Coordinates of C-alpha atoms in Angstrom, one line a residue:
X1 CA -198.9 16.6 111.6
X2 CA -197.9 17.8 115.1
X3 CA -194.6 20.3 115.4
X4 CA -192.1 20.8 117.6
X5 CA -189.9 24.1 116.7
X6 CA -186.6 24.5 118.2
X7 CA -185.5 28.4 117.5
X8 CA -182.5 30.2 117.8
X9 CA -179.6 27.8 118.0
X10 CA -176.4 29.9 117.4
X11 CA -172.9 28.7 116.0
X12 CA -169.9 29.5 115.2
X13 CA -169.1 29.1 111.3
X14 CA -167.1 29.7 108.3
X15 CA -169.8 29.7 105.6
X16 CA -169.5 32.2 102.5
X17 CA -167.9 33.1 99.1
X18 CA -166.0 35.7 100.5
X19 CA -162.1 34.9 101.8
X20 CA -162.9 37.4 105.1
X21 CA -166.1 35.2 105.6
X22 CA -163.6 31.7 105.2
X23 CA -160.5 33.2 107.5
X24 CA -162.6 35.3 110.4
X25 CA -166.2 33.3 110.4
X26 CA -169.5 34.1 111.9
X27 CA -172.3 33.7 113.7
X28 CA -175.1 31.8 112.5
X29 CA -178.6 31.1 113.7
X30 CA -180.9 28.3 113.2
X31 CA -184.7 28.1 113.3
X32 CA -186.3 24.1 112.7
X33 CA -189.9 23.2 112.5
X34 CA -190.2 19.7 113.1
X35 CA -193.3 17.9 111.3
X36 CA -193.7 14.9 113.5
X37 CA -196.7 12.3 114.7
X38 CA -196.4 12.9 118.5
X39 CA -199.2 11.0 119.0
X40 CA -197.2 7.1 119.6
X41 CA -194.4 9.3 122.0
X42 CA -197.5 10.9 123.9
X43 CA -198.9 7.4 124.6
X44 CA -196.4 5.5 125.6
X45 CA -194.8 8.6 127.4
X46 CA -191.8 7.4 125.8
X47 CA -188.4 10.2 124.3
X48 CA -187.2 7.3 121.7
X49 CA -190.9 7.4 119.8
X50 CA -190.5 11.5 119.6
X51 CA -187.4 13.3 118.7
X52 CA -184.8 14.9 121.1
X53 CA -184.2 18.5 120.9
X54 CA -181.6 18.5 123.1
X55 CA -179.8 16.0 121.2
X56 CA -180.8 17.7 117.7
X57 CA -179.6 21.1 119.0
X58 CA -176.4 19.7 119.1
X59 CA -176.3 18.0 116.0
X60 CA -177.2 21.4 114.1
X61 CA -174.4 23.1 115.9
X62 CA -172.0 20.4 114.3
X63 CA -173.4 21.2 110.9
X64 CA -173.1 24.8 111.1
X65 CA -169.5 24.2 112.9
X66 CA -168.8 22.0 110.6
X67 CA -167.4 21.8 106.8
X68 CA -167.9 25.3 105.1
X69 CA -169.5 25.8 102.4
X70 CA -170.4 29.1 99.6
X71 CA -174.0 29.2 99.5
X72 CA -176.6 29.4 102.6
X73 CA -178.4 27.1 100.7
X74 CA -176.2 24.5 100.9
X75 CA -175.9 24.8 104.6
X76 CA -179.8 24.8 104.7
X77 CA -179.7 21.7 103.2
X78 CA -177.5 19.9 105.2
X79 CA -179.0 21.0 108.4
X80 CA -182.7 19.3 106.5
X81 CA -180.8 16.5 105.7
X82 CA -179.6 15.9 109.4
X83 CA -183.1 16.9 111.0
X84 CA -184.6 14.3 108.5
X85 CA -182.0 11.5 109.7
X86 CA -184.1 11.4 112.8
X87 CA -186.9 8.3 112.6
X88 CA -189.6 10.3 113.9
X89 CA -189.3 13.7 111.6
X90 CA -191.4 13.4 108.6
X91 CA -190.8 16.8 107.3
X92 CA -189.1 19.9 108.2
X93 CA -188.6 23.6 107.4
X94 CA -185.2 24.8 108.2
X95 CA -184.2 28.8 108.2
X96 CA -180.8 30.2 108.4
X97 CA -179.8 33.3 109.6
X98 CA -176.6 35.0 108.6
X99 CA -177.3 38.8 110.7
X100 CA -173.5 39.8 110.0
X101 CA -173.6 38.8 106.3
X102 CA -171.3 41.2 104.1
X103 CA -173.5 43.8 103.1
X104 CA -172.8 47.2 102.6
X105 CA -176.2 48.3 103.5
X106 CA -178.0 48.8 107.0
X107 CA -180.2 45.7 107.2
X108 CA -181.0 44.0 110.1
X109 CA -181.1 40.0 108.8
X110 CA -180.6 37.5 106.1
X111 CA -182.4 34.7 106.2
X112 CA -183.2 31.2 103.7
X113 CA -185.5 29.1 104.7
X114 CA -186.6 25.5 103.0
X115 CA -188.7 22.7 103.1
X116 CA -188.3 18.8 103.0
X117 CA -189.8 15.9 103.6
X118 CA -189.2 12.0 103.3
X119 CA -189.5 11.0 99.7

């Protein structure tokens, strides 16, 4: 399985349990390993056999800008869920980053990460 990794991607969003995180949101950052066969895209030289990363970056903005939610792992999921709507991903491994969560601590990152694949 061949990988294409698209790191970084930073929205706006208003995920978290606690009322400040709801009313003033955050930023969060995005990290997706794509499992993919590159091999039919490489061949025929062709963007439809392979998956678009400029068009995915997008879409993972509009999750994390999109519909809040408590948990990190519920946004985690969604942003699988969208990577895996794309024909070509056969598995993926998504991590958020929440750097501004609400600790009271010095720490320098949260972070969930999963893994999915087609059923």
């Amino acid at each position: 399985m061949d990988r294409i990794t698209l790191r970084g991607v930073r929205a706006q969003g208003f995920h978290g349990v606690l009322p400040s995180e709801r009313a003033e949101g955050q930023t969060f950052v995005v990290d997706v390993e794509l499992g993919v066969d590159t091999r039919p895209a490489a061949e025929a030289d062709a963007l439809e056999l392979t998956v678009d990363y400029g068009v995915l970056a997008e879409q993972i903005v509009a999750v994390v800008a999109g519909e809040p939610c408590d948990l990190l792992e519920t946004l985690a999921q969604r942003l699988a869920d969208q990577c895996l709507t794309h024909p070509a991903v056969r598995e993926v491994t998504v991590t958020v980053h929440k750097p501004h969560a609400p600790i009271t601590v010095p720490f320098e990152d949260v972070t969930i990460s999963i893994e999915r694949s087609r059923a």
